[in-house]
């Protein structure tokens, strides 16, 4: 049987947007650990946030943060632990979008504009979690408060500086031209797992910024979105339940598949 690796988004996929309850998934995580199946968090959250979740979920695997822009890779027998930066530095992103806002009078706000209390209000996070969410390295989440026409102009202006805009569950994310799949490819083929097509990659997501991750996977899972904003992924498995129960439902379905259905990667040459 090929090595199965699970990559998962957090908000809206593993965690319910309203409750952030995670205890219900712990038995499944323990089962996966016994089976030797690694779970890699792949989220728009910061590294600081993901390290907290990694601890809560009792994981010892890499974490991919800020939509594939930065990751931490644990030490192996042959390599020391490291942090890998793919995206543009946060300070450069902030400087450029502030310039655009001033020049064009476009209406938007981002994490860098808010006090900690405002971050808490906009995210629903408690004090400690909100503080971790502000420790950004390569992306800036924003709330767009202007017209669709100006949103398109904003995207075009970002592209001039090799930046892009991705829609997440709550926010748009200003970031470099990287995505969750870039970091997955790096881990699967070059770092840590280094198993290439011998791996079977399962990915779970629920929103637009998960599309690249889901398209990269051999087994894409789309978790039911309570807002009804579904995404279309060829050959994906769609859950009936929302997070976190939809996540459990999907993993159980894959684990129940015959072994011969998990023995060959459908990804292209690497």
PDB file of C-alpha atoms in Angstrom:
ATOM      1  CA  UNK A   1       0.000   0.000   0.000  1.00  0.00           C
ATOM      2  CA  UNK A   2       1.299   3.472  -0.882  1.00  0.00           C
ATOM      3  CA  UNK A   3       1.946   5.915   1.905  1.00  0.00           C
ATOM      4  CA  UNK A   4      -1.180   7.979   2.596  1.00  0.00           C
ATOM      5  CA  UNK A   5      -0.593  11.601   3.636  1.00  0.00           C
ATOM      6  CA  UNK A   6      -3.445  13.857   4.744  1.00  0.00           C
ATOM      7  CA  UNK A   7      -3.287  17.625   4.214  1.00  0.00           C
ATOM      8  CA  UNK A   8      -6.096  19.606   5.793  1.00  0.00           C
ATOM      9  CA  UNK A   9      -7.385  23.131   6.053  1.00  0.00           C
ATOM     10  CA  UNK A  10      -8.585  24.210   9.499  1.00  0.00           C
ATOM     11  CA  UNK A  11     -11.369  26.828   9.584  1.00  0.00           C
ATOM     12  CA  UNK A  12     -14.555  25.445   8.058  1.00  0.00           C
ATOM     13  CA  UNK A  13     -12.879  22.119   7.298  1.00  0.00           C
ATOM     14  CA  UNK A  14     -11.548  20.596  10.504  1.00  0.00           C
ATOM     15  CA  UNK A  15     -12.885  23.337  12.782  1.00  0.00           C
ATOM     16  CA  UNK A  16     -16.402  24.733  12.816  1.00  0.00           C
ATOM     17  CA  UNK A  17     -16.338  28.483  12.108  1.00  0.00           C
ATOM     18  CA  UNK A  18     -18.620  29.172  15.067  1.00  0.00           C
ATOM     19  CA  UNK A  19     -17.438  26.825  17.808  1.00  0.00           C
ATOM     20  CA  UNK A  20     -13.802  25.945  16.959  1.00  0.00           C
ATOM     21  CA  UNK A  21     -14.529  22.651  18.729  1.00  0.00           C
ATOM     22  CA  UNK A  22     -11.786  20.103  18.086  1.00  0.00           C
ATOM     23  CA  UNK A  23     -12.131  17.490  20.832  1.00  0.00           C
ATOM     24  CA  UNK A  24     -14.522  15.417  18.730  1.00  0.00           C
ATOM     25  CA  UNK A  25     -11.763  14.796  16.145  1.00  0.00           C
ATOM     26  CA  UNK A  26      -9.107  13.649  18.630  1.00  0.00           C
ATOM     27  CA  UNK A  27     -10.073   9.943  18.511  1.00  0.00           C
ATOM     28  CA  UNK A  28      -9.671   9.991  14.719  1.00  0.00           C
ATOM     29  CA  UNK A  29      -6.274  11.683  15.029  1.00  0.00           C
ATOM     30  CA  UNK A  30      -5.201   8.995  17.490  1.00  0.00           C
ATOM     31  CA  UNK A  31      -6.391   6.310  15.066  1.00  0.00           C
ATOM     32  CA  UNK A  32      -4.452   7.887  12.187  1.00  0.00           C
ATOM     33  CA  UNK A  33      -1.324   8.030  14.325  1.00  0.00           C
ATOM     34  CA  UNK A  34      -1.640   4.325  15.143  1.00  0.00           C
ATOM     35  CA  UNK A  35      -1.981   3.612  11.420  1.00  0.00           C
ATOM     36  CA  UNK A  36       1.120   5.666  10.649  1.00  0.00           C
ATOM     37  CA  UNK A  37      -0.823   8.173   8.528  1.00  0.00           C
ATOM     38  CA  UNK A  38       0.557  11.712   8.929  1.00  0.00           C
ATOM     39  CA  UNK A  39      -1.746  14.736   9.066  1.00  0.00           C
ATOM     40  CA  UNK A  40      -0.346  18.074   7.889  1.00  0.00           C
ATOM     41  CA  UNK A  41      -2.162  21.301   8.749  1.00  0.00           C
ATOM     42  CA  UNK A  42      -2.345  23.505   5.627  1.00  0.00           C
ATOM     43  CA  UNK A  43      -4.067  26.768   6.440  1.00  0.00           C
ATOM     44  CA  UNK A  44      -4.260  30.518   5.992  1.00  0.00           C
ATOM     45  CA  UNK A  45      -3.498  30.784   9.710  1.00  0.00           C
ATOM     46  CA  UNK A  46      -0.088  31.944  10.938  1.00  0.00           C
ATOM     47  CA  UNK A  47       2.711  29.638  12.015  1.00  0.00           C
ATOM     48  CA  UNK A  48       2.158  30.781  15.595  1.00  0.00           C
ATOM     49  CA  UNK A  49      -1.507  29.769  15.413  1.00  0.00           C
ATOM     50  CA  UNK A  50      -0.721  26.448  13.783  1.00  0.00           C
ATOM     51  CA  UNK A  51       1.921  25.544  16.342  1.00  0.00           C
ATOM     52  CA  UNK A  52      -0.810  25.949  18.982  1.00  0.00           C
ATOM     53  CA  UNK A  53      -3.166  23.713  17.015  1.00  0.00           C
ATOM     54  CA  UNK A  54      -0.394  21.233  16.360  1.00  0.00           C
ATOM     55  CA  UNK A  55       0.015  20.928  20.123  1.00  0.00           C
ATOM     56  CA  UNK A  56      -3.735  20.615  20.778  1.00  0.00           C
ATOM     57  CA  UNK A  57      -4.078  17.918  18.127  1.00  0.00           C
ATOM     58  CA  UNK A  58      -0.906  16.138  19.297  1.00  0.00           C
ATOM     59  CA  UNK A  59       0.780  16.249  15.892  1.00  0.00           C
ATOM     60  CA  UNK A  60       4.497  15.935  15.150  1.00  0.00           C
ATOM     61  CA  UNK A  61       4.317  16.694  11.421  1.00  0.00           C
ATOM     62  CA  UNK A  62       5.173  19.778   9.320  1.00  0.00           C
ATOM     63  CA  UNK A  63       2.749  22.698   9.266  1.00  0.00           C
ATOM     64  CA  UNK A  64       1.988  24.895   6.257  1.00  0.00           C
ATOM     65  CA  UNK A  65       0.874  28.416   7.099  1.00  0.00           C
ATOM     66  CA  UNK A  66      -0.484  31.502   5.367  1.00  0.00           C
ATOM     67  CA  UNK A  67      -1.713  29.769   2.224  1.00  0.00           C
ATOM     68  CA  UNK A  68       1.513  27.956   1.432  1.00  0.00           C
ATOM     69  CA  UNK A  69       3.760  30.962   1.991  1.00  0.00           C
ATOM     70  CA  UNK A  70       5.701  29.644   4.967  1.00  0.00           C
ATOM     71  CA  UNK A  71       6.133  26.266   6.652  1.00  0.00           C
ATOM     72  CA  UNK A  72       7.995  24.569   9.446  1.00  0.00           C
ATOM     73  CA  UNK A  73       9.626  21.209   8.829  1.00  0.00           C
ATOM     74  CA  UNK A  74      10.467  19.070  11.885  1.00  0.00           C
ATOM     75  CA  UNK A  75      13.892  17.544  12.289  1.00  0.00           C
ATOM     76  CA  UNK A  76      14.554  14.147  10.754  1.00  0.00           C
ATOM     77  CA  UNK A  77      17.390  11.694  11.286  1.00  0.00           C
ATOM     78  CA  UNK A  78      19.332  13.422   8.521  1.00  0.00           C
ATOM     79  CA  UNK A  79      18.204  17.037   8.729  1.00  0.00           C
ATOM     80  CA  UNK A  80      17.680  19.731  11.357  1.00  0.00           C
ATOM     81  CA  UNK A  81      14.325  21.431  11.852  1.00  0.00           C
ATOM     82  CA  UNK A  82      13.832  24.420   9.581  1.00  0.00           C
ATOM     83  CA  UNK A  83      11.448  27.185   8.574  1.00  0.00           C
ATOM     84  CA  UNK A  84      10.926  27.604   4.834  1.00  0.00           C
ATOM     85  CA  UNK A  85       9.710  30.953   3.471  1.00  0.00           C
ATOM     86  CA  UNK A  86       8.110  31.002   0.011  1.00  0.00           C
ATOM     87  CA  UNK A  87       6.079  34.224   0.062  1.00  0.00           C
ATOM     88  CA  UNK A  88       6.778  37.970   0.091  1.00  0.00           C
ATOM     89  CA  UNK A  89       7.680  39.532   3.466  1.00  0.00           C
ATOM     90  CA  UNK A  90       4.671  40.905   5.336  1.00  0.00           C
ATOM     91  CA  UNK A  91       6.110  44.397   5.733  1.00  0.00           C
ATOM     92  CA  UNK A  92       6.473  44.733   1.952  1.00  0.00           C
ATOM     93  CA  UNK A  93       2.870  43.646   1.383  1.00  0.00           C
ATOM     94  CA  UNK A  94       1.579  46.109   3.983  1.00  0.00           C
ATOM     95  CA  UNK A  95       3.606  48.950   2.524  1.00  0.00           C
ATOM     96  CA  UNK A  96       2.275  48.383  -0.985  1.00  0.00           C
ATOM     97  CA  UNK A  97      -1.415  48.007  -0.140  1.00  0.00           C
ATOM     98  CA  UNK A  98      -1.296  51.108   2.079  1.00  0.00           C
ATOM     99  CA  UNK A  99       0.153  52.956  -0.906  1.00  0.00           C
ATOM    100  CA  UNK A 100      -2.682  51.708  -3.127  1.00  0.00           C
ATOM    101  CA  UNK A 101      -5.338  52.665  -0.605  1.00  0.00           C
ATOM    102  CA  UNK A 102      -3.981  56.173  -0.251  1.00  0.00           C
ATOM    103  CA  UNK A 103      -3.516  56.673  -3.988  1.00  0.00           C
ATOM    104  CA  UNK A 104      -6.909  55.343  -5.134  1.00  0.00           C
ATOM    105  CA  UNK A 105      -9.019  55.871  -1.996  1.00  0.00           C
ATOM    106  CA  UNK A 106     -10.073  52.221  -2.115  1.00  0.00           C
ATOM    107  CA  UNK A 107     -11.999  51.143   0.950  1.00  0.00           C
ATOM    108  CA  UNK A 108     -10.594  48.116   2.763  1.00  0.00           C
ATOM    109  CA  UNK A 109      -9.124  47.215   6.134  1.00  0.00           C
ATOM    110  CA  UNK A 110      -6.618  44.556   7.127  1.00  0.00           C
ATOM    111  CA  UNK A 111      -5.116  42.997  10.221  1.00  0.00           C
ATOM    112  CA  UNK A 112      -2.343  45.572  10.156  1.00  0.00           C
ATOM    113  CA  UNK A 113      -4.909  48.371  10.543  1.00  0.00           C
ATOM    114  CA  UNK A 114      -6.671  46.920  13.567  1.00  0.00           C
ATOM    115  CA  UNK A 115      -6.094  46.908  17.282  1.00  0.00           C
ATOM    116  CA  UNK A 116      -6.040  43.516  18.978  1.00  0.00           C
ATOM    117  CA  UNK A 117      -9.597  44.138  20.163  1.00  0.00           C
ATOM    118  CA  UNK A 118     -10.723  44.761  16.584  1.00  0.00           C
ATOM    119  CA  UNK A 119      -9.005  41.573  15.395  1.00  0.00           C
ATOM    120  CA  UNK A 120     -10.933  39.714  18.091  1.00  0.00           C
ATOM    121  CA  UNK A 121     -14.219  41.264  16.931  1.00  0.00           C
ATOM    122  CA  UNK A 122     -13.632  40.487  13.257  1.00  0.00           C
ATOM    123  CA  UNK A 123     -12.422  36.921  13.782  1.00  0.00           C
ATOM    124  CA  UNK A 124     -14.356  35.796  16.844  1.00  0.00           C
ATOM    125  CA  UNK A 125     -11.071  34.689  18.414  1.00  0.00           C
ATOM    126  CA  UNK A 126     -10.190  35.070  22.071  1.00  0.00           C
ATOM    127  CA  UNK A 127      -7.309  37.287  23.206  1.00  0.00           C
ATOM    128  CA  UNK A 128      -4.495  34.736  22.983  1.00  0.00           C
ATOM    129  CA  UNK A 129      -5.640  33.289  19.655  1.00  0.00           C
ATOM    130  CA  UNK A 130      -6.130  36.758  18.162  1.00  0.00           C
ATOM    131  CA  UNK A 131      -2.631  37.757  19.224  1.00  0.00           C
ATOM    132  CA  UNK A 132      -1.191  34.710  17.452  1.00  0.00           C
ATOM    133  CA  UNK A 133      -3.237  35.577  14.357  1.00  0.00           C
ATOM    134  CA  UNK A 134      -1.499  38.953  14.105  1.00  0.00           C
ATOM    135  CA  UNK A 135       1.979  37.378  13.921  1.00  0.00           C
ATOM    136  CA  UNK A 136       1.922  37.359  10.145  1.00  0.00           C
ATOM    137  CA  UNK A 137       4.895  36.695   7.871  1.00  0.00           C
ATOM    138  CA  UNK A 138       3.739  36.537   4.241  1.00  0.00           C
ATOM    139  CA  UNK A 139       0.017  37.390   3.907  1.00  0.00           C
ATOM    140  CA  UNK A 140      -2.393  40.154   4.896  1.00  0.00           C
ATOM    141  CA  UNK A 141      -6.086  39.280   5.404  1.00  0.00           C
ATOM    142  CA  UNK A 142      -8.385  42.155   4.456  1.00  0.00           C
ATOM    143  CA  UNK A 143     -12.068  43.006   4.518  1.00  0.00           C
ATOM    144  CA  UNK A 144     -12.996  44.563   1.176  1.00  0.00           C
ATOM    145  CA  UNK A 145     -15.478  47.431   1.632  1.00  0.00           C
ATOM    146  CA  UNK A 146     -15.563  48.829  -1.887  1.00  0.00           C
ATOM    147  CA  UNK A 147     -17.192  48.009  -5.234  1.00  0.00           C
ATOM    148  CA  UNK A 148     -16.617  44.903  -7.327  1.00  0.00           C
ATOM    149  CA  UNK A 149     -15.186  47.130 -10.056  1.00  0.00           C
ATOM    150  CA  UNK A 150     -12.570  48.526  -7.699  1.00  0.00           C
ATOM    151  CA  UNK A 151     -11.861  45.039  -6.412  1.00  0.00           C
ATOM    152  CA  UNK A 152     -10.846  44.068  -9.938  1.00  0.00           C
ATOM    153  CA  UNK A 153      -8.645  47.165 -10.197  1.00  0.00           C
ATOM    154  CA  UNK A 154      -7.083  46.261  -6.850  1.00  0.00           C
ATOM    155  CA  UNK A 155      -6.267  42.767  -8.139  1.00  0.00           C
ATOM    156  CA  UNK A 156      -4.664  44.247 -11.250  1.00  0.00           C
ATOM    157  CA  UNK A 157      -2.556  46.629  -9.161  1.00  0.00           C
ATOM    158  CA  UNK A 158      -1.420  43.753  -6.950  1.00  0.00           C
ATOM    159  CA  UNK A 159      -0.379  41.750 -10.008  1.00  0.00           C
ATOM    160  CA  UNK A 160       1.996  44.553 -11.014  1.00  0.00           C
ATOM    161  CA  UNK A 161       4.000  43.744  -7.866  1.00  0.00           C
ATOM    162  CA  UNK A 162       3.689  39.947  -8.324  1.00  0.00           C
ATOM    163  CA  UNK A 163       1.028  39.760  -5.627  1.00  0.00           C
ATOM    164  CA  UNK A 164      -2.402  38.166  -5.770  1.00  0.00           C
ATOM    165  CA  UNK A 165      -5.698  38.094  -3.874  1.00  0.00           C
ATOM    166  CA  UNK A 166      -7.262  34.862  -2.617  1.00  0.00           C
ATOM    167  CA  UNK A 167     -10.746  34.540  -1.133  1.00  0.00           C
ATOM    168  CA  UNK A 168     -10.872  32.585   2.109  1.00  0.00           C
ATOM    169  CA  UNK A 169     -13.685  31.748   4.477  1.00  0.00           C
ATOM    170  CA  UNK A 170     -13.871  35.183   6.125  1.00  0.00           C
ATOM    171  CA  UNK A 171     -11.300  37.380   4.402  1.00  0.00           C
ATOM    172  CA  UNK A 172      -9.487  38.101   1.191  1.00  0.00           C
ATOM    173  CA  UNK A 173      -5.767  37.367   1.535  1.00  0.00           C
ATOM    174  CA  UNK A 174      -3.150  39.577  -0.119  1.00  0.00           C
ATOM    175  CA  UNK A 175      -0.126  37.397  -0.805  1.00  0.00           C
ATOM    176  CA  UNK A 176       2.588  36.384  -3.229  1.00  0.00           C
ATOM    177  CA  UNK A 177       1.862  34.077  -6.142  1.00  0.00           C
ATOM    178  CA  UNK A 178       2.022  30.902  -4.107  1.00  0.00           C
ATOM    179  CA  UNK A 179      -0.666  28.558  -2.893  1.00  0.00           C
ATOM    180  CA  UNK A 180      -1.205  25.617  -0.599  1.00  0.00           C
ATOM    181  CA  UNK A 181      -0.247  23.162  -3.343  1.00  0.00           C
ATOM    182  CA  UNK A 182       3.239  24.672  -3.743  1.00  0.00           C
ATOM    183  CA  UNK A 183       4.078  23.832  -0.147  1.00  0.00           C
ATOM    184  CA  UNK A 184       2.523  20.366  -0.463  1.00  0.00           C
ATOM    185  CA  UNK A 185       4.660  19.626  -3.518  1.00  0.00           C
ATOM    186  CA  UNK A 186       7.751  20.793  -1.640  1.00  0.00           C
ATOM    187  CA  UNK A 187       7.090  18.455   1.295  1.00  0.00           C
ATOM    188  CA  UNK A 188       5.995  15.451  -0.757  1.00  0.00           C
ATOM    189  CA  UNK A 189       8.820  15.587  -3.289  1.00  0.00           C
ATOM    190  CA  UNK A 190      11.752  17.472  -1.810  1.00  0.00           C
ATOM    191  CA  UNK A 191      11.521  17.664   1.957  1.00  0.00           C
ATOM    192  CA  UNK A 192      10.438  15.479   4.858  1.00  0.00           C
ATOM    193  CA  UNK A 193       8.245  12.893   3.071  1.00  0.00           C
ATOM    194  CA  UNK A 194      10.261  12.748  -0.183  1.00  0.00           C
ATOM    195  CA  UNK A 195       8.062  10.011  -1.582  1.00  0.00           C
ATOM    196  CA  UNK A 196       6.838  11.582  -4.823  1.00  0.00           C
ATOM    197  CA  UNK A 197       4.381   9.381  -6.687  1.00  0.00           C
ATOM    198  CA  UNK A 198       4.753   6.644  -4.092  1.00  0.00           C
ATOM    199  CA  UNK A 199       2.567   8.808  -1.839  1.00  0.00           C
ATOM    200  CA  UNK A 200      -1.199   8.994  -2.004  1.00  0.00           C
ATOM    201  CA  UNK A 201      -2.184  12.547  -1.084  1.00  0.00           C
ATOM    202  CA  UNK A 202      -5.553  13.249   0.499  1.00  0.00           C
ATOM    203  CA  UNK A 203      -6.618  16.869   0.981  1.00  0.00           C
ATOM    204  CA  UNK A 204      -9.612  18.347   2.779  1.00  0.00           C
ATOM    205  CA  UNK A 205     -10.902  21.892   2.277  1.00  0.00           C
ATOM    206  CA  UNK A 206     -14.048  23.976   2.018  1.00  0.00           C
ATOM    207  CA  UNK A 207     -13.356  27.311   0.299  1.00  0.00           C
ATOM    208  CA  UNK A 208     -11.799  28.963  -2.733  1.00  0.00           C
ATOM    209  CA  UNK A 209      -8.324  29.207  -1.257  1.00  0.00           C
ATOM    210  CA  UNK A 210      -8.320  25.411  -0.894  1.00  0.00           C
ATOM    211  CA  UNK A 211      -8.830  24.804  -4.624  1.00  0.00           C
ATOM    212  CA  UNK A 212      -5.138  24.435  -5.514  1.00  0.00           C
ATOM    213  CA  UNK A 213      -4.619  22.045  -2.595  1.00  0.00           C
ATOM    214  CA  UNK A 214      -7.632  19.960  -3.607  1.00  0.00           C
ATOM    215  CA  UNK A 215      -6.650  19.867  -7.277  1.00  0.00           C
ATOM    216  CA  UNK A 216      -3.160  18.665  -6.323  1.00  0.00           C
ATOM    217  CA  UNK A 217      -4.497  15.786  -4.243  1.00  0.00           C
ATOM    218  CA  UNK A 218      -5.161  12.234  -5.354  1.00  0.00           C
ATOM    219  CA  UNK A 219      -8.163  12.168  -3.015  1.00  0.00           C
ATOM    220  CA  UNK A 220      -9.809  15.616  -2.767  1.00  0.00           C
ATOM    221  CA  UNK A 221     -12.465  16.090  -0.099  1.00  0.00           C
ATOM    222  CA  UNK A 222     -14.801  19.102  -0.039  1.00  0.00           C
ATOM    223  CA  UNK A 223     -16.367  19.715   3.362  1.00  0.00           C
ATOM    224  CA  UNK A 224     -19.934  21.023   3.388  1.00  0.00           C
ATOM    225  CA  UNK A 225     -19.989  24.807   3.768  1.00  0.00           C
ATOM    226  CA  UNK A 226     -22.843  26.221   5.909  1.00  0.00           C
ATOM    227  CA  UNK A 227     -22.864  29.393   3.803  1.00  0.00           C
ATOM    228  CA  UNK A 228     -23.715  27.296   0.769  1.00  0.00           C
ATOM    229  CA  UNK A 229     -20.685  28.511  -1.170  1.00  0.00           C
ATOM    230  CA  UNK A 230     -19.668  25.219  -2.687  1.00  0.00           C
ATOM    231  CA  UNK A 231     -16.572  24.712  -4.813  1.00  0.00           C
ATOM    232  CA  UNK A 232     -16.350  22.359  -7.779  1.00  0.00           C
ATOM    233  CA  UNK A 233     -13.432  19.930  -7.833  1.00  0.00           C
ATOM    234  CA  UNK A 234     -13.305  17.077 -10.385  1.00  0.00           C
ATOM    235  CA  UNK A 235     -13.652  13.635  -8.775  1.00  0.00           C
ATOM    236  CA  UNK A 236     -13.930  15.117  -5.277  1.00  0.00           C
ATOM    237  CA  UNK A 237     -15.790  13.500  -2.419  1.00  0.00           C
ATOM    238  CA  UNK A 238     -18.380  15.903  -0.963  1.00  0.00           C
ATOM    239  CA  UNK A 239     -19.490  15.525   2.640  1.00  0.00           C
ATOM    240  CA  UNK A 240     -23.030  15.959   3.907  1.00  0.00           C
ATOM    241  CA  UNK A 241     -21.950  17.189   7.324  1.00  0.00           C
ATOM    242  CA  UNK A 242     -20.149  20.418   8.155  1.00  0.00           C
ATOM    243  CA  UNK A 243     -16.935  20.646  10.167  1.00  0.00           C
ATOM    244  CA  UNK A 244     -15.848  18.909  12.291  1.00  0.00           C
ATOM    245  CA  UNK A 245     -18.163  15.940  11.682  1.00  0.00           C
ATOM    246  CA  UNK A 246     -17.793  16.179   7.905  1.00  0.00           C
ATOM    247  CA  UNK A 247     -14.032  15.816   8.315  1.00  0.00           C
ATOM    248  CA  UNK A 248     -14.453  12.643  10.347  1.00  0.00           C
ATOM    249  CA  UNK A 249     -17.044  11.324   7.876  1.00  0.00           C
ATOM    250  CA  UNK A 250     -14.654  11.812   4.965  1.00  0.00           C
ATOM    251  CA  UNK A 251     -11.599  10.268   6.591  1.00  0.00           C
ATOM    252  CA  UNK A 252     -13.608   7.254   7.718  1.00  0.00           C
ATOM    253  CA  UNK A 253     -14.857   6.777   4.143  1.00  0.00           C
ATOM    254  CA  UNK A 254     -11.320   6.813   2.752  1.00  0.00           C
ATOM    255  CA  UNK A 255      -9.984   4.455   5.411  1.00  0.00           C
ATOM    256  CA  UNK A 256     -12.784   2.040   4.533  1.00  0.00           C
ATOM    257  CA  UNK A 257     -11.648   1.840   0.884  1.00  0.00           C
ATOM    258  CA  UNK A 258      -9.921  -1.366  -0.271  1.00  0.00           C
ATOM    259  CA  UNK A 259      -6.135  -1.116  -0.117  1.00  0.00           C
ATOM    260  CA  UNK A 260      -5.780  -1.504  -3.871  1.00  0.00           C
ATOM    261  CA  UNK A 261      -7.601   1.804  -4.349  1.00  0.00           C
ATOM    262  CA  UNK A 262      -4.888   3.608  -2.398  1.00  0.00           C
ATOM    263  CA  UNK A 263      -1.820   2.163  -4.064  1.00  0.00           C
ATOM    264  CA  UNK A 264      -1.154   4.471  -6.992  1.00  0.00           C
ATOM    265  CA  UNK A 265      -0.806   8.219  -7.218  1.00  0.00           C
ATOM    266  CA  UNK A 266      -2.783   9.942  -9.965  1.00  0.00           C
ATOM    267  CA  UNK A 267      -0.589  13.054  -9.854  1.00  0.00           C
ATOM    268  CA  UNK A 268       1.625  13.817 -12.820  1.00  0.00           C
ATOM    269  CA  UNK A 269       5.364  13.332 -13.024  1.00  0.00           C
ATOM    270  CA  UNK A 270       7.374  15.085 -10.342  1.00  0.00           C
TER     271      UNK A 270
END
